[in-house]
Amino acid sequence: MERIVLNLCGIKSRGGINITKKFLEKNHHLDIFILYDNESLNEFIGNYEKKLISIPRYLHPFLNVFLSQDTRESINRSDLIIHFGNFGFKSKIKTLTFIQNILPLVSPFSSFRNMFLRLLYIFSFSISDEIIVQQEHVAKRINSKKTRIIGTLIFKKVKQNNEGGFVVIVDDIKNKNPEFLIKLTNKLIELKHEVTVINTSNFTISNSAKVVKSPNHDELLNIFKKNQTYIHASEYETVGLPIYEALNNGLKVVVPKRDYLSIKNPNIFRYKNGNLDSAIQACLNSNNKKSDFEEIPVYVENWVLT
């Protein structure tokens, strides 16, 4: 494998950007040509050959029609193309499609957007040689012989944080249950607990909470290190990277009982999805747990390009 094309169109989320960074760090020795539509990615793709795409996202499955002849030839003389943003377009080379958004698979009829995305997924599956997913629960929903799982868990001992309070990330995304997290934050503050809220939108948060607006990744990890419990509320996830980052930094995590985190671990405290009383009890249980070191799961990805 000498030259690959990365189609990064659609990569905007914190998790998607971090995965992309790690992929490029691991494969820096390759000749990589990048297609992208998010100019903020220039921060870490500046040294690569690249092409900024400025057509509407819904036309990207037909991107090959809109590209210049030189760009199409540059793609087709490569060994492999990986569509990182869930769906791609036809080319003459080996094609991998990387699924990072599970919602069109689990809740296709919840919105017109998810219905449309599901159709684009089906199209991409038909033109792909392999469908790349991060965990088994996503592969089960796709149910295709083309699927390859790249994520796995390893275990290591991590020193535990026994001081500090709770951390929540409030995103304006329905699946991440921001209103539930705000209610939970207010209840914990009523119970005299410290709560740091990562507020990526313009939600109204209690004045008693410590609010941090849209930190970068390093700043988020520093916030984790100063606290002892991270609260996650998403109904669906492909992975849920903040959960593993929190565990890796010595925090306990409080999560709903969902299939994206089925592993048992003494640092994972579960609650009934959408049940505020159950979530409060899980938070209190996590706060009462103190230890020096724990064996915790670490999420890693194994990309083998052939």
PDB file of C-alpha atoms in Angstrom:
ATOM      1  CA  MET A   1       0.000   0.000   0.000  1.00  0.00           C
ATOM      2  CA  GLU A   2       1.643   3.231  -1.185  1.00  0.00           C
ATOM      3  CA  ARG A   3      -1.013   5.834  -1.924  1.00  0.00           C
ATOM      4  CA  ILE A   4      -4.476   6.226  -0.391  1.00  0.00           C
ATOM      5  CA  VAL A   5      -7.310   8.721  -0.630  1.00  0.00           C
ATOM      6  CA  LEU A   6      -9.103   9.884   2.515  1.00  0.00           C
ATOM      7  CA  ASN A   7     -12.545  11.338   1.960  1.00  0.00           C
ATOM      8  CA  LEU A   8     -13.042  13.409   5.118  1.00  0.00           C
ATOM      9  CA  CYS A   9     -16.198  15.147   3.916  1.00  0.00           C
ATOM     10  CA  GLY A  10     -18.732  15.197   6.731  1.00  0.00           C
ATOM     11  CA  ILE A  11     -16.127  14.976   9.524  1.00  0.00           C
ATOM     12  CA  LYS A  12     -17.125  17.658  12.030  1.00  0.00           C
ATOM     13  CA  SER A  13     -17.749  16.036  15.418  1.00  0.00           C
ATOM     14  CA  ARG A  14     -15.189  15.961  18.214  1.00  0.00           C
ATOM     15  CA  GLY A  15     -14.983  12.167  18.009  1.00  0.00           C
ATOM     16  CA  GLY A  16     -14.660  12.082  14.221  1.00  0.00           C
ATOM     17  CA  ILE A  17     -11.854  14.639  14.263  1.00  0.00           C
ATOM     18  CA  ASN A  18      -9.936  12.767  16.976  1.00  0.00           C
ATOM     19  CA  ILE A  19     -10.230   9.457  15.086  1.00  0.00           C
ATOM     20  CA  THR A  20      -8.982  11.150  11.922  1.00  0.00           C
ATOM     21  CA  LYS A  21      -5.987  12.631  13.748  1.00  0.00           C
ATOM     22  CA  LYS A  22      -5.023   9.246  15.166  1.00  0.00           C
ATOM     23  CA  PHE A  23      -5.345   7.590  11.752  1.00  0.00           C
ATOM     24  CA  LEU A  24      -3.064  10.175  10.140  1.00  0.00           C
ATOM     25  CA  GLU A  25      -0.517   9.886  12.957  1.00  0.00           C
ATOM     26  CA  LYS A  26      -0.355   6.114  12.537  1.00  0.00           C
ATOM     27  CA  ASN A  27      -0.172   6.218   8.729  1.00  0.00           C
ATOM     28  CA  HIS A  28       2.001   9.305   8.239  1.00  0.00           C
ATOM     29  CA  HIS A  29       4.441   7.249   6.120  1.00  0.00           C
ATOM     30  CA  LEU A  30       1.845   6.816   3.338  1.00  0.00           C
ATOM     31  CA  ASP A  31       1.241   9.097   0.386  1.00  0.00           C
ATOM     32  CA  ILE A  32      -2.213  10.450   1.293  1.00  0.00           C
ATOM     33  CA  PHE A  33      -4.562  12.598  -0.796  1.00  0.00           C
ATOM     34  CA  ILE A  34      -7.376  14.208   1.222  1.00  0.00           C
ATOM     35  CA  LEU A  35     -10.845  15.388   0.201  1.00  0.00           C
ATOM     36  CA  TYR A  36     -12.545  17.533   2.851  1.00  0.00           C
ATOM     37  CA  ASP A  37     -15.329  20.084   3.370  1.00  0.00           C
ATOM     38  CA  ASN A  38     -14.484  21.394   6.854  1.00  0.00           C
ATOM     39  CA  GLU A  39     -11.812  24.101   6.753  1.00  0.00           C
ATOM     40  CA  SER A  40     -11.040  23.695  10.462  1.00  0.00           C
ATOM     41  CA  LEU A  41      -9.314  20.407   9.507  1.00  0.00           C
ATOM     42  CA  ASN A  42      -6.536  22.490   7.907  1.00  0.00           C
ATOM     43  CA  GLU A  43      -5.010  22.642  11.381  1.00  0.00           C
ATOM     44  CA  PHE A  44      -3.680  19.106  11.029  1.00  0.00           C
ATOM     45  CA  ILE A  45      -3.932  18.237   7.308  1.00  0.00           C
ATOM     46  CA  GLY A  46      -1.928  21.196   6.069  1.00  0.00           C
ATOM     47  CA  ASN A  47       1.051  19.136   4.899  1.00  0.00           C
ATOM     48  CA  TYR A  48      -0.971  16.692   2.795  1.00  0.00           C
ATOM     49  CA  GLU A  49      -2.071  16.948  -0.808  1.00  0.00           C
ATOM     50  CA  LYS A  50      -5.713  17.952  -0.463  1.00  0.00           C
ATOM     51  CA  LYS A  51      -8.830  19.252  -2.183  1.00  0.00           C
ATOM     52  CA  LEU A  52     -11.485  21.388  -0.456  1.00  0.00           C
ATOM     53  CA  ILE A  53     -15.009  20.379  -1.496  1.00  0.00           C
ATOM     54  CA  SER A  54     -17.640  23.120  -1.484  1.00  0.00           C
ATOM     55  CA  ILE A  55     -20.740  21.453  -2.948  1.00  0.00           C
ATOM     56  CA  PRO A  56     -23.734  20.542  -0.705  1.00  0.00           C
ATOM     57  CA  ARG A  57     -23.245  17.422   1.400  1.00  0.00           C
ATOM     58  CA  TYR A  58     -26.279  15.638  -0.091  1.00  0.00           C
ATOM     59  CA  LEU A  59     -24.537  15.639  -3.484  1.00  0.00           C
ATOM     60  CA  HIS A  60     -21.391  13.933  -2.179  1.00  0.00           C
ATOM     61  CA  PRO A  61     -22.471  10.410  -3.270  1.00  0.00           C
ATOM     62  CA  PHE A  62     -22.153  11.832  -6.794  1.00  0.00           C
ATOM     63  CA  LEU A  63     -18.960  13.764  -6.072  1.00  0.00           C
ATOM     64  CA  ASN A  64     -17.078  12.009  -8.854  1.00  0.00           C
ATOM     65  CA  VAL A  65     -19.306  13.880 -11.336  1.00  0.00           C
ATOM     66  CA  PHE A  66     -18.351  17.276  -9.887  1.00  0.00           C
ATOM     67  CA  LEU A  67     -14.603  16.704  -9.506  1.00  0.00           C
ATOM     68  CA  SER A  68     -12.171  17.940 -12.119  1.00  0.00           C
ATOM     69  CA  GLN A  69     -10.595  15.401 -14.448  1.00  0.00           C
ATOM     70  CA  ASP A  70      -7.211  15.910 -12.767  1.00  0.00           C
ATOM     71  CA  THR A  71      -8.709  15.161  -9.337  1.00  0.00           C
ATOM     72  CA  ARG A  72     -10.517  12.056 -10.618  1.00  0.00           C
ATOM     73  CA  GLU A  73      -7.289  10.799 -12.165  1.00  0.00           C
ATOM     74  CA  SER A  74      -5.426  11.479  -8.922  1.00  0.00           C
ATOM     75  CA  ILE A  75      -7.981   9.357  -7.066  1.00  0.00           C
ATOM     76  CA  ASN A  76      -8.044   6.513  -9.595  1.00  0.00           C
ATOM     77  CA  ARG A  77      -4.271   6.078  -9.675  1.00  0.00           C
ATOM     78  CA  SER A  78      -4.303   5.499  -5.894  1.00  0.00           C
ATOM     79  CA  ASP A  79      -4.465   2.073  -4.261  1.00  0.00           C
ATOM     80  CA  LEU A  80      -7.396   2.637  -1.940  1.00  0.00           C
ATOM     81  CA  ILE A  81     -10.047   5.166  -0.923  1.00  0.00           C
ATOM     82  CA  ILE A  82     -11.535   5.369   2.579  1.00  0.00           C
ATOM     83  CA  HIS A  83     -14.753   7.332   3.042  1.00  0.00           C
ATOM     84  CA  PHE A  84     -14.484   8.460   6.672  1.00  0.00           C
ATOM     85  CA  GLY A  85     -17.814  10.300   6.774  1.00  0.00           C
ATOM     86  CA  ASN A  86     -20.297   7.387   6.523  1.00  0.00           C
ATOM     87  CA  PHE A  87     -20.913   7.454   2.764  1.00  0.00           C
ATOM     88  CA  GLY A  88     -18.947   7.997  -0.401  1.00  0.00           C
ATOM     89  CA  PHE A  89     -18.951   7.908  -4.186  1.00  0.00           C
ATOM     90  CA  LYS A  90     -17.988   5.518  -6.970  1.00  0.00           C
ATOM     91  CA  SER A  91     -14.380   5.209  -8.084  1.00  0.00           C
ATOM     92  CA  LYS A  92     -12.214   2.679  -9.916  1.00  0.00           C
ATOM     93  CA  ILE A  93     -10.198   1.618  -6.859  1.00  0.00           C
ATOM     94  CA  LYS A  94     -10.759  -0.449  -3.728  1.00  0.00           C
ATOM     95  CA  THR A  95     -13.319   1.304  -1.525  1.00  0.00           C
ATOM     96  CA  LEU A  96     -13.788   1.284   2.251  1.00  0.00           C
ATOM     97  CA  THR A  97     -16.674   3.084   3.956  1.00  0.00           C
ATOM     98  CA  PHE A  98     -16.241   3.958   7.622  1.00  0.00           C
ATOM     99  CA  ILE A  99     -19.494   4.219   9.637  1.00  0.00           C
ATOM    100  CA  GLN A 100     -19.224   6.719  12.501  1.00  0.00           C
ATOM    101  CA  ASN A 101     -22.884   7.752  12.849  1.00  0.00           C
ATOM    102  CA  ILE A 102     -25.175   4.972  14.035  1.00  0.00           C
ATOM    103  CA  LEU A 103     -28.456   6.919  14.136  1.00  0.00           C
ATOM    104  CA  PRO A 104     -29.560   6.214  10.530  1.00  0.00           C
ATOM    105  CA  LEU A 105     -29.191   2.502  11.356  1.00  0.00           C
ATOM    106  CA  VAL A 106     -31.065   2.446  14.663  1.00  0.00           C
ATOM    107  CA  SER A 107     -33.575   5.260  14.247  1.00  0.00           C
ATOM    108  CA  PRO A 108     -34.092   5.819  10.511  1.00  0.00           C
ATOM    109  CA  PHE A 109     -37.668   7.073  10.792  1.00  0.00           C
ATOM    110  CA  SER A 110     -37.085   9.604  13.589  1.00  0.00           C
ATOM    111  CA  SER A 111     -36.393  12.368  11.071  1.00  0.00           C
ATOM    112  CA  PHE A 112     -36.263  13.007   7.348  1.00  0.00           C
ATOM    113  CA  ARG A 113     -32.500  13.534   7.704  1.00  0.00           C
ATOM    114  CA  ASN A 114     -31.965  10.029   9.116  1.00  0.00           C
ATOM    115  CA  MET A 115     -34.186   8.489   6.433  1.00  0.00           C
ATOM    116  CA  PHE A 116     -32.171  10.232   3.728  1.00  0.00           C
ATOM    117  CA  LEU A 117     -28.854   9.267   5.349  1.00  0.00           C
ATOM    118  CA  ARG A 118     -29.954   5.642   5.541  1.00  0.00           C
ATOM    119  CA  LEU A 119     -30.496   5.650   1.768  1.00  0.00           C
ATOM    120  CA  LEU A 120     -27.005   7.085   1.294  1.00  0.00           C
ATOM    121  CA  TYR A 121     -25.612   4.380   3.604  1.00  0.00           C
ATOM    122  CA  ILE A 122     -27.285   1.666   1.531  1.00  0.00           C
ATOM    123  CA  PHE A 123     -25.816   3.160  -1.641  1.00  0.00           C
ATOM    124  CA  SER A 124     -22.345   3.280  -0.076  1.00  0.00           C
ATOM    125  CA  PHE A 125     -22.604  -0.295   1.163  1.00  0.00           C
ATOM    126  CA  SER A 126     -23.349  -1.388  -2.408  1.00  0.00           C
ATOM    127  CA  ILE A 127     -20.208   0.247  -3.844  1.00  0.00           C
ATOM    128  CA  SER A 128     -17.874  -0.666  -0.957  1.00  0.00           C
ATOM    129  CA  ASP A 129     -15.460  -3.554  -0.815  1.00  0.00           C
ATOM    130  CA  GLU A 130     -15.458  -3.286   2.985  1.00  0.00           C
ATOM    131  CA  ILE A 131     -17.659  -1.549   5.555  1.00  0.00           C
ATOM    132  CA  ILE A 132     -15.556  -0.429   8.504  1.00  0.00           C
ATOM    133  CA  VAL A 133     -17.154  -0.237  11.954  1.00  0.00           C
ATOM    134  CA  GLN A 134     -15.689   0.288  15.395  1.00  0.00           C
ATOM    135  CA  GLN A 135     -17.671  -2.123  17.535  1.00  0.00           C
ATOM    136  CA  GLU A 136     -19.639  -5.347  17.243  1.00  0.00           C
ATOM    137  CA  HIS A 137     -23.036  -3.837  18.086  1.00  0.00           C
ATOM    138  CA  VAL A 138     -22.777  -1.644  14.945  1.00  0.00           C
ATOM    139  CA  ALA A 139     -21.765  -4.639  12.794  1.00  0.00           C
ATOM    140  CA  LYS A 140     -24.851  -6.525  13.985  1.00  0.00           C
ATOM    141  CA  ARG A 141     -27.108  -3.708  12.822  1.00  0.00           C
ATOM    142  CA  ILE A 142     -25.507  -3.620   9.351  1.00  0.00           C
ATOM    143  CA  ASN A 143     -25.500  -7.418   9.064  1.00  0.00           C
ATOM    144  CA  SER A 144     -23.224  -7.665   6.037  1.00  0.00           C
ATOM    145  CA  LYS A 145     -20.374 -10.015   5.150  1.00  0.00           C
ATOM    146  CA  LYS A 146     -18.449  -6.930   4.025  1.00  0.00           C
ATOM    147  CA  THR A 147     -18.231  -5.600   7.584  1.00  0.00           C
ATOM    148  CA  ARG A 148     -14.861  -5.347   9.345  1.00  0.00           C
ATOM    149  CA  ILE A 149     -14.575  -4.414  13.037  1.00  0.00           C
ATOM    150  CA  ILE A 150     -11.467  -2.342  13.848  1.00  0.00           C
ATOM    151  CA  GLY A 151     -12.100  -1.524  17.511  1.00  0.00           C
ATOM    152  CA  THR A 152     -11.062  -3.634  20.456  1.00  0.00           C
ATOM    153  CA  LEU A 153     -10.595  -3.256  24.200  1.00  0.00           C
ATOM    154  CA  ILE A 154      -7.408  -3.788  26.163  1.00  0.00           C
ATOM    155  CA  PHE A 155      -7.054  -3.430  29.907  1.00  0.00           C
ATOM    156  CA  LYS A 156      -4.560  -1.526  31.997  1.00  0.00           C
ATOM    157  CA  LYS A 157      -4.201  -0.333  35.585  1.00  0.00           C
ATOM    158  CA  VAL A 158      -4.967   3.345  36.034  1.00  0.00           C
ATOM    159  CA  LYS A 159      -4.563   5.516  39.122  1.00  0.00           C
ATOM    160  CA  GLN A 160      -7.970   6.723  40.244  1.00  0.00           C
ATOM    161  CA  ASN A 161      -9.171  10.279  40.852  1.00  0.00           C
ATOM    162  CA  ASN A 162     -10.799  10.395  44.272  1.00  0.00           C
ATOM    163  CA  GLU A 163     -11.232  14.166  44.453  1.00  0.00           C
ATOM    164  CA  GLY A 164     -13.229  16.676  42.465  1.00  0.00           C
ATOM    165  CA  GLY A 165     -16.772  16.500  41.224  1.00  0.00           C
ATOM    166  CA  PHE A 166     -18.810  15.465  38.201  1.00  0.00           C
ATOM    167  CA  VAL A 167     -18.293  16.354  34.540  1.00  0.00           C
ATOM    168  CA  VAL A 168     -21.038  16.484  31.907  1.00  0.00           C
ATOM    169  CA  ILE A 169     -20.861  17.408  28.214  1.00  0.00           C
ATOM    170  CA  VAL A 170     -24.004  19.177  26.987  1.00  0.00           C
ATOM    171  CA  ASP A 171     -24.312  19.046  23.186  1.00  0.00           C
ATOM    172  CA  ASP A 172     -27.345  20.343  21.300  1.00  0.00           C
ATOM    173  CA  ILE A 173     -28.011  16.900  19.805  1.00  0.00           C
ATOM    174  CA  LYS A 174     -31.249  15.093  20.681  1.00  0.00           C
ATOM    175  CA  ASN A 175     -29.578  11.671  20.887  1.00  0.00           C
ATOM    176  CA  LYS A 176     -27.208  12.987  23.573  1.00  0.00           C
ATOM    177  CA  ASN A 177     -30.151  13.981  25.818  1.00  0.00           C
ATOM    178  CA  PRO A 178     -28.966  17.505  26.763  1.00  0.00           C
ATOM    179  CA  GLU A 179     -32.162  18.443  28.634  1.00  0.00           C
ATOM    180  CA  PHE A 180     -31.873  15.311  30.773  1.00  0.00           C
ATOM    181  CA  LEU A 181     -28.246  16.188  31.586  1.00  0.00           C
ATOM    182  CA  ILE A 182     -29.236  19.715  32.629  1.00  0.00           C
ATOM    183  CA  LYS A 183     -31.928  18.341  34.964  1.00  0.00           C
ATOM    184  CA  LEU A 184     -29.414  15.894  36.418  1.00  0.00           C
ATOM    185  CA  THR A 185     -26.860  18.684  36.859  1.00  0.00           C
ATOM    186  CA  ASN A 186     -29.380  20.795  38.762  1.00  0.00           C
ATOM    187  CA  LYS A 187     -30.287  17.882  41.053  1.00  0.00           C
ATOM    188  CA  LEU A 188     -26.625  17.178  41.844  1.00  0.00           C
ATOM    189  CA  ILE A 189     -26.049  20.848  42.652  1.00  0.00           C
ATOM    190  CA  GLU A 190     -29.089  20.792  44.961  1.00  0.00           C
ATOM    191  CA  LEU A 191     -27.363  17.886  46.723  1.00  0.00           C
ATOM    192  CA  LYS A 192     -24.243  20.090  47.169  1.00  0.00           C
ATOM    193  CA  HIS A 193     -22.043  18.356  44.591  1.00  0.00           C
ATOM    194  CA  GLU A 194     -19.603  20.133  42.295  1.00  0.00           C
ATOM    195  CA  VAL A 195     -20.462  19.865  38.599  1.00  0.00           C
ATOM    196  CA  THR A 196     -18.414  21.050  35.612  1.00  0.00           C
ATOM    197  CA  VAL A 197     -20.519  21.495  32.500  1.00  0.00           C
ATOM    198  CA  ILE A 198     -18.943  21.455  29.050  1.00  0.00           C
ATOM    199  CA  ASN A 199     -21.513  23.621  27.261  1.00  0.00           C
ATOM    200  CA  THR A 200     -20.974  23.383  23.494  1.00  0.00           C
ATOM    201  CA  SER A 201     -24.221  25.253  22.744  1.00  0.00           C
ATOM    202  CA  ASN A 202     -26.181  28.044  24.431  1.00  0.00           C
ATOM    203  CA  PHE A 203     -28.075  26.115  27.080  1.00  0.00           C
ATOM    204  CA  THR A 204     -28.970  27.890  30.295  1.00  0.00           C
ATOM    205  CA  ILE A 205     -26.976  26.257  33.082  1.00  0.00           C
ATOM    206  CA  SER A 206     -27.246  26.749  36.852  1.00  0.00           C
ATOM    207  CA  ASN A 207     -25.045  29.586  38.147  1.00  0.00           C
ATOM    208  CA  SER A 208     -23.691  27.149  40.725  1.00  0.00           C
ATOM    209  CA  ALA A 209     -22.143  24.955  38.037  1.00  0.00           C
ATOM    210  CA  LYS A 210     -18.718  25.598  36.601  1.00  0.00           C
ATOM    211  CA  VAL A 211     -19.378  26.145  32.890  1.00  0.00           C
ATOM    212  CA  VAL A 212     -16.700  25.733  30.226  1.00  0.00           C
ATOM    213  CA  LYS A 213     -17.529  26.727  26.651  1.00  0.00           C
ATOM    214  CA  SER A 214     -16.362  24.358  23.886  1.00  0.00           C
ATOM    215  CA  PRO A 215     -12.862  23.377  25.095  1.00  0.00           C
ATOM    216  CA  ASN A 216     -10.422  21.747  22.692  1.00  0.00           C
ATOM    217  CA  HIS A 217      -9.446  18.112  23.219  1.00  0.00           C
ATOM    218  CA  ASP A 218      -6.436  18.793  25.464  1.00  0.00           C
ATOM    219  CA  GLU A 219      -8.473  21.195  27.610  1.00  0.00           C
ATOM    220  CA  LEU A 220     -11.209  18.572  27.962  1.00  0.00           C
ATOM    221  CA  LEU A 221      -8.684  15.976  29.178  1.00  0.00           C
ATOM    222  CA  ASN A 222      -7.357  18.469  31.743  1.00  0.00           C
ATOM    223  CA  ILE A 223     -10.915  18.966  33.025  1.00  0.00           C
ATOM    224  CA  PHE A 224     -11.306  15.193  33.333  1.00  0.00           C
ATOM    225  CA  LYS A 225      -8.112  14.943  35.388  1.00  0.00           C
ATOM    226  CA  LYS A 226      -9.472  17.413  37.961  1.00  0.00           C
ATOM    227  CA  ASN A 227     -12.673  15.452  38.585  1.00  0.00           C
ATOM    228  CA  GLN A 228     -13.738  11.967  39.615  1.00  0.00           C
ATOM    229  CA  THR A 229     -16.895  11.079  37.638  1.00  0.00           C
ATOM    230  CA  TYR A 230     -17.980  11.632  34.040  1.00  0.00           C
ATOM    231  CA  ILE A 231     -21.706  11.422  33.205  1.00  0.00           C
ATOM    232  CA  HIS A 232     -22.753  10.271  29.725  1.00  0.00           C
ATOM    233  CA  ALA A 233     -26.374  10.230  28.546  1.00  0.00           C
ATOM    234  CA  SER A 234     -26.447   9.277  24.844  1.00  0.00           C
ATOM    235  CA  GLU A 235     -29.112   6.829  23.817  1.00  0.00           C
ATOM    236  CA  TYR A 236     -27.013   5.493  20.926  1.00  0.00           C
ATOM    237  CA  GLU A 237     -23.282   5.564  20.176  1.00  0.00           C
ATOM    238  CA  THR A 238     -20.901   3.909  17.775  1.00  0.00           C
ATOM    239  CA  VAL A 239     -18.229   3.971  20.505  1.00  0.00           C
ATOM    240  CA  GLY A 240     -18.702   6.831  22.973  1.00  0.00           C
ATOM    241  CA  LEU A 241     -15.053   7.944  23.015  1.00  0.00           C
ATOM    242  CA  PRO A 242     -15.424  10.397  25.961  1.00  0.00           C
ATOM    243  CA  ILE A 243     -16.362   7.416  28.140  1.00  0.00           C
ATOM    244  CA  TYR A 244     -13.057   5.667  27.459  1.00  0.00           C
ATOM    245  CA  GLU A 245     -11.074   8.911  27.695  1.00  0.00           C
ATOM    246  CA  ALA A 246     -12.604   9.539  31.118  1.00  0.00           C
ATOM    247  CA  LEU A 247     -11.831   5.991  32.298  1.00  0.00           C
ATOM    248  CA  ASN A 248      -8.284   6.297  30.950  1.00  0.00           C
ATOM    249  CA  ASN A 249      -7.811   9.443  33.036  1.00  0.00           C
ATOM    250  CA  GLY A 250      -8.873   7.837  36.297  1.00  0.00           C
ATOM    251  CA  LEU A 251     -12.558   8.765  36.403  1.00  0.00           C
ATOM    252  CA  LYS A 252     -15.600   6.651  37.100  1.00  0.00           C
ATOM    253  CA  VAL A 253     -18.331   6.903  34.475  1.00  0.00           C
ATOM    254  CA  VAL A 254     -22.111   7.005  34.801  1.00  0.00           C
ATOM    255  CA  VAL A 255     -23.909   5.763  31.673  1.00  0.00           C
ATOM    256  CA  PRO A 256     -27.389   4.577  30.623  1.00  0.00           C
ATOM    257  CA  LYS A 257     -27.987   0.864  30.171  1.00  0.00           C
ATOM    258  CA  ARG A 258     -27.410   0.644  26.415  1.00  0.00           C
ATOM    259  CA  ASP A 259     -25.688  -1.859  24.124  1.00  0.00           C
ATOM    260  CA  TYR A 260     -22.779   0.418  23.152  1.00  0.00           C
ATOM    261  CA  LEU A 261     -21.223  -0.171  26.590  1.00  0.00           C
ATOM    262  CA  SER A 262     -22.084  -3.688  27.692  1.00  0.00           C
ATOM    263  CA  ILE A 263     -18.747  -4.484  29.344  1.00  0.00           C
ATOM    264  CA  LYS A 264     -18.763  -4.930  33.115  1.00  0.00           C
ATOM    265  CA  ASN A 265     -16.248  -2.892  35.129  1.00  0.00           C
ATOM    266  CA  PRO A 266     -16.253  -1.587  38.730  1.00  0.00           C
ATOM    267  CA  ASN A 267     -15.737   1.960  37.436  1.00  0.00           C
ATOM    268  CA  ILE A 268     -18.856   1.893  35.228  1.00  0.00           C
ATOM    269  CA  PHE A 269     -22.139   2.797  36.944  1.00  0.00           C
ATOM    270  CA  ARG A 270     -25.347   2.301  34.973  1.00  0.00           C
ATOM    271  CA  TYR A 271     -28.813   3.802  35.227  1.00  0.00           C
ATOM    272  CA  LYS A 272     -32.160   3.239  33.525  1.00  0.00           C
ATOM    273  CA  ASN A 273     -32.182   5.267  30.339  1.00  0.00           C
ATOM    274  CA  GLY A 274     -34.127   8.529  30.848  1.00  0.00           C
ATOM    275  CA  ASN A 275     -34.813   7.831  34.551  1.00  0.00           C
ATOM    276  CA  LEU A 276     -33.620  10.790  36.634  1.00  0.00           C
ATOM    277  CA  ASP A 277     -33.854   9.046  40.027  1.00  0.00           C
ATOM    278  CA  SER A 278     -31.893   6.061  38.719  1.00  0.00           C
ATOM    279  CA  ALA A 279     -29.223   8.394  37.300  1.00  0.00           C
ATOM    280  CA  ILE A 280     -28.903  10.316  40.584  1.00  0.00           C
ATOM    281  CA  GLN A 281     -28.435   7.054  42.497  1.00  0.00           C
ATOM    282  CA  ALA A 282     -25.760   5.897  40.027  1.00  0.00           C
ATOM    283  CA  CYS A 283     -23.961   9.232  40.489  1.00  0.00           C
ATOM    284  CA  LEU A 284     -24.072   8.937  44.271  1.00  0.00           C
ATOM    285  CA  ASN A 285     -22.800   5.344  44.096  1.00  0.00           C
ATOM    286  CA  SER A 286     -19.899   6.431  41.901  1.00  0.00           C
ATOM    287  CA  ASN A 287     -19.065   9.284  44.272  1.00  0.00           C
ATOM    288  CA  ASN A 288     -18.875   6.880  47.222  1.00  0.00           C
ATOM    289  CA  LYS A 289     -16.432   4.523  45.489  1.00  0.00           C
ATOM    290  CA  LYS A 290     -12.782   5.202  46.375  1.00  0.00           C
ATOM    291  CA  SER A 291      -9.734   3.191  45.294  1.00  0.00           C
ATOM    292  CA  ASP A 292      -6.083   3.678  44.349  1.00  0.00           C
ATOM    293  CA  PHE A 293      -5.793   1.708  41.084  1.00  0.00           C
ATOM    294  CA  GLU A 294      -8.305  -0.098  38.863  1.00  0.00           C
ATOM    295  CA  GLU A 295      -8.119  -2.278  35.763  1.00  0.00           C
ATOM    296  CA  ILE A 296     -10.008  -0.260  33.175  1.00  0.00           C
ATOM    297  CA  PRO A 297     -10.917  -0.879  29.505  1.00  0.00           C
ATOM    298  CA  VAL A 298      -8.994   1.130  26.911  1.00  0.00           C
ATOM    299  CA  TYR A 299     -10.456   1.469  23.432  1.00  0.00           C
ATOM    300  CA  VAL A 300      -7.966   1.023  20.565  1.00  0.00           C
ATOM    301  CA  GLU A 301      -8.333   0.699  16.798  1.00  0.00           C
ATOM    302  CA  ASN A 302      -6.447  -1.647  14.501  1.00  0.00           C
ATOM    303  CA  TRP A 303      -6.304  -0.383  10.923  1.00  0.00           C
ATOM    304  CA  VAL A 304      -4.736  -2.909   8.581  1.00  0.00           C
ATOM    305  CA  LEU A 305      -4.642  -1.504   5.036  1.00  0.00           C
ATOM    306  CA  THR A 306      -4.185  -4.052   2.252  1.00  0.00           C
TER     307      THR A 306
END
